[in-house]
mmCIF file of C-alpha atoms in Angstrom:
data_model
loop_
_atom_site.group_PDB
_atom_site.id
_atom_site.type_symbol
_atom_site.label_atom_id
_atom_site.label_comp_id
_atom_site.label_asym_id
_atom_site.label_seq_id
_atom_site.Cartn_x
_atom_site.Cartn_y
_atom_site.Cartn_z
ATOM 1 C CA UNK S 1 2.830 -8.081 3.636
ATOM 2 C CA UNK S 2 -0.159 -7.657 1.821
ATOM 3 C CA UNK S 3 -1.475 -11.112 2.006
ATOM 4 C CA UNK S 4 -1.411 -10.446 5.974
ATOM 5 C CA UNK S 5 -2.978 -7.071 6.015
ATOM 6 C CA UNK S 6 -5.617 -8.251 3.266
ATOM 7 C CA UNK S 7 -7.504 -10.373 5.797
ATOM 8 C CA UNK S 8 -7.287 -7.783 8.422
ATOM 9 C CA UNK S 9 -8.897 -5.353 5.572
ATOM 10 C CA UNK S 10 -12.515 -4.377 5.719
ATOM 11 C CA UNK S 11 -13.010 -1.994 2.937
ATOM 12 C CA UNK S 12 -15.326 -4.013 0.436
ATOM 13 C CA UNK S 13 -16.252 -0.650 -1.823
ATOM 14 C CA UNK S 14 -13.369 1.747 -2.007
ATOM 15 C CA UNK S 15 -12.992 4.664 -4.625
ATOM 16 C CA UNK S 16 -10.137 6.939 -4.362
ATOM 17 C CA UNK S 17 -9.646 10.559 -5.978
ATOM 18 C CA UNK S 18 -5.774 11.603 -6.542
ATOM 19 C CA UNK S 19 -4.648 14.943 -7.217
ATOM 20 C CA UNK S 20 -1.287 15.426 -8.199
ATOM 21 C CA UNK S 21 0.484 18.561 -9.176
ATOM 22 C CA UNK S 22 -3.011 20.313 -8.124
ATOM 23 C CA UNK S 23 -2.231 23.615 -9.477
ATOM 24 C CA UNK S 24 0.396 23.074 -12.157
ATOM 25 C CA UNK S 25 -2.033 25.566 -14.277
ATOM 26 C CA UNK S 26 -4.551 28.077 -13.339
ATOM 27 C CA UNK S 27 -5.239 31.353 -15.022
ATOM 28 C CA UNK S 28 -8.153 33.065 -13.821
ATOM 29 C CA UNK S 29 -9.497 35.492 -16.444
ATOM 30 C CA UNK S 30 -11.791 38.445 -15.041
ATOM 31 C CA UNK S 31 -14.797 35.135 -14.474
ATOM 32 C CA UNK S 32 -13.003 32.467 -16.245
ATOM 33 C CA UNK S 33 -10.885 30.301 -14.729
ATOM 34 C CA UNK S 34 -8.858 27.225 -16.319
ATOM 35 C CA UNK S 35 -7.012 24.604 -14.244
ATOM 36 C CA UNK S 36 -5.426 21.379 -15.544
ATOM 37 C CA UNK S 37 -5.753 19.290 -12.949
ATOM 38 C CA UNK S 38 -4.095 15.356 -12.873
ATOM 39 C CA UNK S 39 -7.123 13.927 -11.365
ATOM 40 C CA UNK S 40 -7.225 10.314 -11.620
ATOM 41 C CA UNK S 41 -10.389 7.859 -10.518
ATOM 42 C CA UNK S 42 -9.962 4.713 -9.440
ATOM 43 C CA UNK S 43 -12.942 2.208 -8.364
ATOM 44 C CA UNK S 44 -12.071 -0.663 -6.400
ATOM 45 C CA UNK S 45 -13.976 -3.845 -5.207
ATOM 46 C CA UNK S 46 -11.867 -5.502 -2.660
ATOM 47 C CA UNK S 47 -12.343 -9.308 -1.551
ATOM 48 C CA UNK S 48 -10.807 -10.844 1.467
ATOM 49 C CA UNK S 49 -8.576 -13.604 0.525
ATOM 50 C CA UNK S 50 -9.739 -16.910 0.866
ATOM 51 C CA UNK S 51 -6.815 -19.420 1.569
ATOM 52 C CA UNK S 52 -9.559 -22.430 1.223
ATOM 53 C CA UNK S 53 -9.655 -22.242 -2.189
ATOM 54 C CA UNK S 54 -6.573 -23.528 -2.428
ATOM 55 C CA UNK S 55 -4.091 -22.497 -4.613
ATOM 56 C CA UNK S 56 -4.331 -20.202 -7.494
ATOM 57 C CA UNK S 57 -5.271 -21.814 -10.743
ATOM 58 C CA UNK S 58 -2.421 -21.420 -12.806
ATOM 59 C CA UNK S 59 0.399 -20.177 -10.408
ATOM 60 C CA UNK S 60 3.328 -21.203 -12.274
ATOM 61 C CA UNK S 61 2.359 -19.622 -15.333
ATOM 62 C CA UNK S 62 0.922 -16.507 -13.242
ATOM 63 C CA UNK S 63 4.182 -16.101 -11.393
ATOM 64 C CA UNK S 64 6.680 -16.846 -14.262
ATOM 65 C CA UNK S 65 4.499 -14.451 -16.511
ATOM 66 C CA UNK S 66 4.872 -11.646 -13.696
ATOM 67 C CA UNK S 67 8.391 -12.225 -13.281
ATOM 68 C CA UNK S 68 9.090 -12.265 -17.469
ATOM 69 C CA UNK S 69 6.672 -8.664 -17.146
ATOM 70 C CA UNK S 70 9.032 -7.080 -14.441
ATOM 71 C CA UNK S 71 11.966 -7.153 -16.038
ATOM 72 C CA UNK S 72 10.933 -6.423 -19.583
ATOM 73 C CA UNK S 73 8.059 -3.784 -18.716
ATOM 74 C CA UNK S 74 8.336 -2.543 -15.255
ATOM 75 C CA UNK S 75 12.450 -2.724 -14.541
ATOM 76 C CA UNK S 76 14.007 -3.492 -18.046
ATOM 77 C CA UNK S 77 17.436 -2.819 -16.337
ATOM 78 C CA UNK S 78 17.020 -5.961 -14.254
ATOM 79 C CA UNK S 79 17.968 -9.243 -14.945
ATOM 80 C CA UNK S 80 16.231 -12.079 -13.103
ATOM 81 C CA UNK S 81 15.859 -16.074 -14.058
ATOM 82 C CA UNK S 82 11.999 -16.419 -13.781
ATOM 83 C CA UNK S 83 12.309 -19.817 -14.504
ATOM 84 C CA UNK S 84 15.212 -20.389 -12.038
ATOM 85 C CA UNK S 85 13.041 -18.242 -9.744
ATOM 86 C CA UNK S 86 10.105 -20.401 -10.134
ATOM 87 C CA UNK S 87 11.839 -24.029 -9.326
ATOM 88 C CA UNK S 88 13.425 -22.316 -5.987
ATOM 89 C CA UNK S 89 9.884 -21.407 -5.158
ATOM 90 C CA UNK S 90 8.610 -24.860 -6.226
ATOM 91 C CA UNK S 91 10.831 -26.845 -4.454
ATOM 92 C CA UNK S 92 10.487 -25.081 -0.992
ATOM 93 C CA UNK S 93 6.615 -25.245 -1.255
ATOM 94 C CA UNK S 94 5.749 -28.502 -2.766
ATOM 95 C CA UNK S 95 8.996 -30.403 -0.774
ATOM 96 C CA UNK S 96 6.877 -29.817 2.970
ATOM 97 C CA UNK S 97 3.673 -30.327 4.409
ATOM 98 C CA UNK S 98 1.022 -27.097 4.199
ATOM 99 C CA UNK S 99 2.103 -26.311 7.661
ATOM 100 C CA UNK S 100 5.815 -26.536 7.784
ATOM 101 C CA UNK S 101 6.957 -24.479 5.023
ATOM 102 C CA UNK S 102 9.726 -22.511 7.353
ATOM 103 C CA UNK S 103 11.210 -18.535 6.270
ATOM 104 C CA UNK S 104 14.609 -20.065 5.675
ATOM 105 C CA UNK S 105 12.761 -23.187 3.127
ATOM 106 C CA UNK S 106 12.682 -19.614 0.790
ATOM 107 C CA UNK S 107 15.863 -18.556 1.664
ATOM 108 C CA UNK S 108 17.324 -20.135 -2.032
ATOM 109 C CA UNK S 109 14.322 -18.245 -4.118
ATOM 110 C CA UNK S 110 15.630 -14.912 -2.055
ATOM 111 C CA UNK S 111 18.717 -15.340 -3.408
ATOM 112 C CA UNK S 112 18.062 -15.449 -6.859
ATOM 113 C CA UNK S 113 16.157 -12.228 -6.486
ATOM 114 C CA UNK S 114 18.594 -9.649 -4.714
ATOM 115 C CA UNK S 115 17.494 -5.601 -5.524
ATOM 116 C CA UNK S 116 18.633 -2.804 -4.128
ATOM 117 C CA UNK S 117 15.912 -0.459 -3.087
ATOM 118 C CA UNK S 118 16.197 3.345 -3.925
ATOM 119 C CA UNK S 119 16.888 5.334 -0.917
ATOM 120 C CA UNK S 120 14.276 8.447 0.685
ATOM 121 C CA UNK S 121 10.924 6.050 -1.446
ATOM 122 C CA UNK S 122 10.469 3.351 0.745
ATOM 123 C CA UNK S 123 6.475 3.638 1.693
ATOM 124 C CA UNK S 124 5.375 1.093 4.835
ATOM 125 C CA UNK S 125 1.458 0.768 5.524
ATOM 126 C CA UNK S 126 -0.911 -1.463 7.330
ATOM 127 C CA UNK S 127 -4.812 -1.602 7.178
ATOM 128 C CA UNK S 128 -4.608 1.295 4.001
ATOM 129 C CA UNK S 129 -3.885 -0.868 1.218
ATOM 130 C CA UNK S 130 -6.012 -0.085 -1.719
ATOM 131 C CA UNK S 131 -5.080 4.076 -0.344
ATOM 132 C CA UNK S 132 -1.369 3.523 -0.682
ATOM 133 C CA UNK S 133 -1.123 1.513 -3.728
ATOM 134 C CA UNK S 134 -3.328 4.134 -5.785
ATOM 135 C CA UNK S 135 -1.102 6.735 -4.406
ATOM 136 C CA UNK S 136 1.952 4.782 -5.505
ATOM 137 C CA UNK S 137 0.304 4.393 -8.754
ATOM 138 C CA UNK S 138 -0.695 7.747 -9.289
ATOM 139 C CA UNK S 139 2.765 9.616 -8.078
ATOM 140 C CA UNK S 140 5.456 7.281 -8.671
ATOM 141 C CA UNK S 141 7.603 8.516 -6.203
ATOM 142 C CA UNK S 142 7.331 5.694 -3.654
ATOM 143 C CA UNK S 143 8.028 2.317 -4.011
ATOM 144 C CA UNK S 144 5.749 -0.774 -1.524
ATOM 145 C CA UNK S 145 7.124 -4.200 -0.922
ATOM 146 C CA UNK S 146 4.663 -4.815 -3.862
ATOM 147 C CA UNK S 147 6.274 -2.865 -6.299
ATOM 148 C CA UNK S 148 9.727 -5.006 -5.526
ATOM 149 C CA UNK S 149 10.105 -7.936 -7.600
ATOM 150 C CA UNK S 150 9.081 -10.803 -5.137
ATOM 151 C CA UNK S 151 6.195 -8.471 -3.740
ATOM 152 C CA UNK S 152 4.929 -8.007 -7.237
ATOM 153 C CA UNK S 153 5.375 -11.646 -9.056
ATOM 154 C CA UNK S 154 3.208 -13.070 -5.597
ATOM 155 C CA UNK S 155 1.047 -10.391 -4.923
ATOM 156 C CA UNK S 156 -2.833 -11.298 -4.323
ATOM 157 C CA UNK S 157 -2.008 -15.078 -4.568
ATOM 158 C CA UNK S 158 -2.307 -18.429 -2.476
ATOM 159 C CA UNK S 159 -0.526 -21.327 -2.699
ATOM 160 C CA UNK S 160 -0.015 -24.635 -0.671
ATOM 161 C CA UNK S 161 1.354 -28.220 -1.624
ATOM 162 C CA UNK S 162 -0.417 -31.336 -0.289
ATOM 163 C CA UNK S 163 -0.030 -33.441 2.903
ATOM 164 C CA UNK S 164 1.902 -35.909 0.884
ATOM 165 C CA UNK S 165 4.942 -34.037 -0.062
ATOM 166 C CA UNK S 166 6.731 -33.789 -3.542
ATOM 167 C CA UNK S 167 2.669 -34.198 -5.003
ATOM 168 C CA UNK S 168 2.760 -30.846 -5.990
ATOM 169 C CA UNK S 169 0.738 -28.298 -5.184
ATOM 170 C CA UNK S 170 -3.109 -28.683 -3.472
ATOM 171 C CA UNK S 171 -5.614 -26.452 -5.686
ATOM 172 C CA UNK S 172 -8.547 -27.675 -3.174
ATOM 173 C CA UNK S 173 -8.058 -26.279 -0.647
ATOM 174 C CA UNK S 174 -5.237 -24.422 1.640
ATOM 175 C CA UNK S 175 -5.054 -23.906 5.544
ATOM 176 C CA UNK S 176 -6.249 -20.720 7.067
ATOM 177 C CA UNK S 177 -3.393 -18.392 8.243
ATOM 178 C CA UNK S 178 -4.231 -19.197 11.693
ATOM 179 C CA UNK S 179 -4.005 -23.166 11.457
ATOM 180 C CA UNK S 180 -0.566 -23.022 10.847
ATOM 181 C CA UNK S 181 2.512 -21.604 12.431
ATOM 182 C CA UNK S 182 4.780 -21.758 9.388
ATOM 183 C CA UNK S 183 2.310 -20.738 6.814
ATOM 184 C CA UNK S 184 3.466 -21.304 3.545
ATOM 185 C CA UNK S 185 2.288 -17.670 2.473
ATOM 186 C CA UNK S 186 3.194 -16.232 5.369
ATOM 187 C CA UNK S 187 6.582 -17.351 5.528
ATOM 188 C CA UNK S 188 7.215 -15.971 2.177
ATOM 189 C CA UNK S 189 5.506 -12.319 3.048
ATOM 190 C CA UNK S 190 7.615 -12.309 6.041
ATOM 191 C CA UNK S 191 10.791 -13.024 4.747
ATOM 192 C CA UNK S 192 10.031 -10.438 2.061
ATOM 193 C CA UNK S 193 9.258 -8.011 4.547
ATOM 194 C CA UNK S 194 11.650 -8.172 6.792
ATOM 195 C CA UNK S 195 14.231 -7.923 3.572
ATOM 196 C CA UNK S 196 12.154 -4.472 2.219
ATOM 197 C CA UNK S 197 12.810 -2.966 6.132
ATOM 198 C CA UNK S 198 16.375 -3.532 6.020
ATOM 199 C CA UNK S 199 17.202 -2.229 2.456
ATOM 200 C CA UNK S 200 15.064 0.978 3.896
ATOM 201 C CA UNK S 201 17.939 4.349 3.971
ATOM 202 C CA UNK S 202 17.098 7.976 3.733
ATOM 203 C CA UNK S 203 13.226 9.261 4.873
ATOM 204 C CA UNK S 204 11.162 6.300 5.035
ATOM 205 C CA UNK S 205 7.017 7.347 4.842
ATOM 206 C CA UNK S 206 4.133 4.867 6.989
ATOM 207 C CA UNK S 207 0.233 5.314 6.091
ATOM 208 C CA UNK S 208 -1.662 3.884 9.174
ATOM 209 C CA UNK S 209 -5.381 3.467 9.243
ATOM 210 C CA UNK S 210 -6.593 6.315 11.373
ATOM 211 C CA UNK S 211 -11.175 5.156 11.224
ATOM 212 C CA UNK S 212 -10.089 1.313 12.765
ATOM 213 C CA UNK S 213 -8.879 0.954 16.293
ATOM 214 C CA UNK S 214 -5.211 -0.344 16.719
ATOM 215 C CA UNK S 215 -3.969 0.837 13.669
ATOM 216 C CA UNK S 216 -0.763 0.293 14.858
ATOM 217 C CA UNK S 217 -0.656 -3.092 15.898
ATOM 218 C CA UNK S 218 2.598 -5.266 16.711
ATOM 219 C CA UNK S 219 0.801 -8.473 14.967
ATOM 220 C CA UNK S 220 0.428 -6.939 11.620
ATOM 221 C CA UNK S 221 3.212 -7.173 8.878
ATOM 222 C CA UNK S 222 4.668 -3.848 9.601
ATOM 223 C CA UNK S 223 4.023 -3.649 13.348
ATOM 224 C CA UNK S 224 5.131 -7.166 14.100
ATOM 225 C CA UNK S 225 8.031 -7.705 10.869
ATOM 226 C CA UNK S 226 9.384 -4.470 9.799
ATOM 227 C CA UNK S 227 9.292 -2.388 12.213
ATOM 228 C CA UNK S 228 11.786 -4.272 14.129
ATOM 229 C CA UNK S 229 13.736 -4.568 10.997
ATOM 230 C CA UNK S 230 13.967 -0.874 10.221
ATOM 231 C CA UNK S 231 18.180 0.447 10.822
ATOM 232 C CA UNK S 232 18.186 3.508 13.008
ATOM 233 C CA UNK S 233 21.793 4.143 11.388
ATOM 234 C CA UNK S 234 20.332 4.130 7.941
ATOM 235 C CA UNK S 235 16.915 5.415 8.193
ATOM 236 C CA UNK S 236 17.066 9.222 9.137
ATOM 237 C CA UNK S 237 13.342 9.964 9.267
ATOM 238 C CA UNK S 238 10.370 8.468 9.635
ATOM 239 C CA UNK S 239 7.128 10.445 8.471
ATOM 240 C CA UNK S 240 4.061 8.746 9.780
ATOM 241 C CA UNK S 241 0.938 9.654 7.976
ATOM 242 C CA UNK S 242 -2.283 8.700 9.462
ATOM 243 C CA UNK S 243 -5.535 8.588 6.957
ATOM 244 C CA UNK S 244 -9.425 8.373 7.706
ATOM 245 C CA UNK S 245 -12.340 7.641 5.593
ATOM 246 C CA UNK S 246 -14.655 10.507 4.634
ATOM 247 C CA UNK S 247 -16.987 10.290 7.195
ATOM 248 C CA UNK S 248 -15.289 8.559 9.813
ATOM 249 C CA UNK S 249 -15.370 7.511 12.171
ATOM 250 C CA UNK S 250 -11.830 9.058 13.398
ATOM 251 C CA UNK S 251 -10.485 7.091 16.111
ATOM 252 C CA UNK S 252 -7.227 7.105 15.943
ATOM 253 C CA UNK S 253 -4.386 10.168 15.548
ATOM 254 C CA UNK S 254 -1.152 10.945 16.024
ATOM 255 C CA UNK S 255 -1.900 11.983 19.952
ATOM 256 C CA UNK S 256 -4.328 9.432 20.445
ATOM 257 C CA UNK S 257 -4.605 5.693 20.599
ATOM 258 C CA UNK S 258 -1.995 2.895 19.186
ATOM 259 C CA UNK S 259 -0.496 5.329 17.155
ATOM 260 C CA UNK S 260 1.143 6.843 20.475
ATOM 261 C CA UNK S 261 2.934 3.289 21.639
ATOM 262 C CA UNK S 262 4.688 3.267 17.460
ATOM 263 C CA UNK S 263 5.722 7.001 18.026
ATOM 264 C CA UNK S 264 7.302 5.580 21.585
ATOM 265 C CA UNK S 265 8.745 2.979 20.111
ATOM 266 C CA UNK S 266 10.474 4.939 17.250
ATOM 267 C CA UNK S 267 11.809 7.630 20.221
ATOM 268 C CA UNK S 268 13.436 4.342 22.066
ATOM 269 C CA UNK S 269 14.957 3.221 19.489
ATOM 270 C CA UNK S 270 16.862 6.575 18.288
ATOM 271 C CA UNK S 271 14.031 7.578 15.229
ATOM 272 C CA UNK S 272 13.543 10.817 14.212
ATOM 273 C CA UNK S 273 9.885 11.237 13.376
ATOM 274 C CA UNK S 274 6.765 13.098 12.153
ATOM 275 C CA UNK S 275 3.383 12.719 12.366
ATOM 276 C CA UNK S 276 0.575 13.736 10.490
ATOM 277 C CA UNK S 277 -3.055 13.820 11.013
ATOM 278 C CA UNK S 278 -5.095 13.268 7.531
ATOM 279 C CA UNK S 279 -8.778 13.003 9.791
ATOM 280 C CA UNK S 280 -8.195 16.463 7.731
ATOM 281 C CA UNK S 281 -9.554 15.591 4.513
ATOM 282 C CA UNK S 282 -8.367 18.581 2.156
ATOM 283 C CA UNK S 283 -10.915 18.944 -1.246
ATOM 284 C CA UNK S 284 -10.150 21.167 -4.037
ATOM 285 C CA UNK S 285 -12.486 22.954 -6.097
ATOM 286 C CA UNK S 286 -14.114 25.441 -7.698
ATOM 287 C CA UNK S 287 -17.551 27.136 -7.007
ATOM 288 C CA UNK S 288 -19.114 29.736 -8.509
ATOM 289 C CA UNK S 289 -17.097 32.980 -9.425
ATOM 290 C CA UNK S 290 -14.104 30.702 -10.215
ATOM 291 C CA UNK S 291 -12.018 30.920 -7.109
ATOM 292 C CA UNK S 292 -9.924 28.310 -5.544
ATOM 293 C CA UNK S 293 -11.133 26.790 -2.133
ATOM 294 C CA UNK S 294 -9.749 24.407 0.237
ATOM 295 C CA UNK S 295 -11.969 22.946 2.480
ATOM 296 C CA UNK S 296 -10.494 21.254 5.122
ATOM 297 C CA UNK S 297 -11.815 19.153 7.736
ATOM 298 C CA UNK S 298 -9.600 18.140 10.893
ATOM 299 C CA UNK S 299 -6.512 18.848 11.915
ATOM 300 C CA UNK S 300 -4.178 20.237 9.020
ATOM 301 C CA UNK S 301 -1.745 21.635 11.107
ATOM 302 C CA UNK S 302 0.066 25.054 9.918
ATOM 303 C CA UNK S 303 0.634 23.397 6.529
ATOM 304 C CA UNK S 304 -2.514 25.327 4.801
ATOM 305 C CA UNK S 305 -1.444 28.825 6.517
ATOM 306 C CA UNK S 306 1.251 28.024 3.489
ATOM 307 C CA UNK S 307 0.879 29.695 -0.270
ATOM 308 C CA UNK S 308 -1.270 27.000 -2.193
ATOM 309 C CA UNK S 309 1.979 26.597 -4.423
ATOM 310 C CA UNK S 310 2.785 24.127 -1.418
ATOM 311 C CA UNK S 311 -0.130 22.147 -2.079
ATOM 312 C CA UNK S 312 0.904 21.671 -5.554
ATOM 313 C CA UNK S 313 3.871 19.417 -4.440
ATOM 314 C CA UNK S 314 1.485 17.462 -2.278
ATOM 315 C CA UNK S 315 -0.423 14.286 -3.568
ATOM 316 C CA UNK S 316 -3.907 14.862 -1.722
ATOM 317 C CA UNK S 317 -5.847 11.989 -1.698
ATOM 318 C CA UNK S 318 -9.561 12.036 -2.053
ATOM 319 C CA UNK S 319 -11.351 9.257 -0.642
ATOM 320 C CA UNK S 320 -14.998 8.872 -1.447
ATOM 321 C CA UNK S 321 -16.664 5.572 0.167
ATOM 322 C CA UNK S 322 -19.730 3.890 -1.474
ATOM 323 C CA UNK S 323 -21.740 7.295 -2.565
ATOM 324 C CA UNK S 324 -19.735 9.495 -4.288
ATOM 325 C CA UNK S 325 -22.835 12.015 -4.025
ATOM 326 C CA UNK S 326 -21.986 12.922 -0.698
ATOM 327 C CA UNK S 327 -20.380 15.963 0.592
ATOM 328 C CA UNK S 328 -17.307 16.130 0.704
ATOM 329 C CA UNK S 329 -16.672 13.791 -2.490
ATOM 330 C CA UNK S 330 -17.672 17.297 -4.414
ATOM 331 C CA UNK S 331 -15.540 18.563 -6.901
ATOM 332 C CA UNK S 332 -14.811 20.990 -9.437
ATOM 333 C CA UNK S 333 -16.323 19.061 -12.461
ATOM 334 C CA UNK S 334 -19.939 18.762 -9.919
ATOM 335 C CA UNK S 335 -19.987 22.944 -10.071
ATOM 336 C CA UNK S 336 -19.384 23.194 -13.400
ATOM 337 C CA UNK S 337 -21.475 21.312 -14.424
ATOM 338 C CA UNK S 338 -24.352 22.816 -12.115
ATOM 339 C CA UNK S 339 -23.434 26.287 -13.598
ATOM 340 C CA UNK S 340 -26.766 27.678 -16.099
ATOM 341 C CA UNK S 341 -25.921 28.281 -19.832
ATOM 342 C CA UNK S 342 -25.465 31.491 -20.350
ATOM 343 C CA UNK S 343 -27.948 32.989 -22.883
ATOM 344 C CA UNK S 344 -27.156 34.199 -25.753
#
């Protein structure tokens, strides 16, 4: 999944504000006021993925060293051969030419890594990567196909064996995505996709690129894998979240544009649904005389007509792209620290 959005993915300079638990203390005290605010900063430089570079220096050890991390660090209650793991990978890669590497030529390394996915956590996205992995990060209450144990030991990597097969693999150079219709890569992301759909139960949440035109788009991973994979009789909602940069542009929504055929779709097939517009961009802060403000720009719905204890069960996500100077990247640390000393 990611591999496939990744070279669909624009953003080059991304940095991303998180809130969580906005308001789990404020006191305001005649003119002072105190929050604690989980506010976590993340800069990211993102690089398309460059399948002629061949494989990834040091896969095995990359891969096996992931897999080892997973189940010591990450999911200590699961037990996984990485080695095992490994030679099923191996063999279906380095066995066939770069173009010929099939979904089912990985269906023996899928078998030696069954999970079962927790219900109601299951997040979907396409064109908002670096946005939805920070939120996973930050909240821990979803879980991607990268946070799975195949999604995470592969994650960001290329691989390929050579037109002579059993020679291993080809660290030269790799075919592009569109050379090949069984792409060794994107066999695997496939198969892993379409696996993460149909363990998805409960209230399933999608982040869709709202500033890019087709944001739903039946060729991505989601729009072309996984949604057809999703089980009406096991997923009871599905709460579609659409997401814009700061300053636009906002071209898609939940009324407008590709994000009205997915909302079709979901009807046809028996989905319940929601869908949210986040071309609202909600900032919290605090200006002089130490009062609470939410700015919001957009369409928030009736969600802010709400006490602001609602808000403190939200994750709001603060986007700020390239200059963090502008506007509405402003925050409570910028007044305060704009405030005069006091004299004494």
């Amino acid at each position: 999944m990611i591999l496939g959005e990744l070279t669909l993915n624009n953003f080059k300079f991304f940095m991303l504000w998180a809130i969580s638990d906005v308001l789990d203390v404020c006191t305001v005290l005649s003119s002072m006021c105190i929050c604690r605010l989980g506010l976590v900063a993340v800069l990211f430089l993102v690089e398309e993925l460059n399948a002629e570079l061949g494989t990834t220096p040091n896969l095995k050890h990359i891969v096996i060293g992931r897999c080892y991390n997973y189940i010591t660090l990450i999911n200590p209650s699961s037990r996984y051969d990485c080695e095992g793991i490994w030679r099923e990978f191996e063999e279906a890669v380095v066995r066939r030419t770069p173009c010929s590497v099939r979904v089912k030529d990985y269906q023996r390394m899928f078998r030696a890594t069954p999970q079962t996915l927790p219900c109601d956590k299951l997040l979907f996205w396409s064109k908002t990567h670096d946005l939805v992995h920070s939120y996973s990060a930050v909240t821990r209450r979803f879980w991607t196909l990268e946070d799975t144990l195949v999604g995470y030991m592969f994650n960001d990597l290329i691989w390929c064996g050579k037109e002579e097969k059993d020679r291993g693999f080809n660290f030269s150079a790799c075919p592009e995505w569109s050379e090949c219709v069984n792409h060794p890569v994107y066999s695997l992301w496939k198969q892993a996709s379409q696996n993460f759909a149909e363990a998805a139960c409960g209230n399933i949440t999608v982040i869709l690129n709202g500033s890019i035109k087709d944001a739903f788009n039946r060729k991505s991973m989601f729009g072309g894998v996984e949604l057809d994979s999703l089980n009406p009789r096991m997923v009871n909602h599905v709460n579609i979240k659409v997401v814009t940069n700061l300053e636009g542009p906002f071209i898609e929504s939940c009324t407008e544009g590709s994000i009205v055929d997915l909302i079709k779709i979901l009807q046809t097939r028996g989905f319940r649904w929601t869908c949210t517009d986040y071309d609202l961009l909600v900032y919290i802060f605090i200006i002089d005389g130490c009062l609470l403000h939410v700015v919001v720009r957009g369409k928030m719905s009736n969600h802010l007509s709400k006490s602001v204890s609602s808000l403190s069960r939200t994750l709001m996500i603060l986007q700020c792209m390239k200059n963090p100077k502008q506007y509405s990247c402003l925050t409570c640390a910028d007044s305060l620290l704009n405030r005069k000393k006091p004299v004494l």
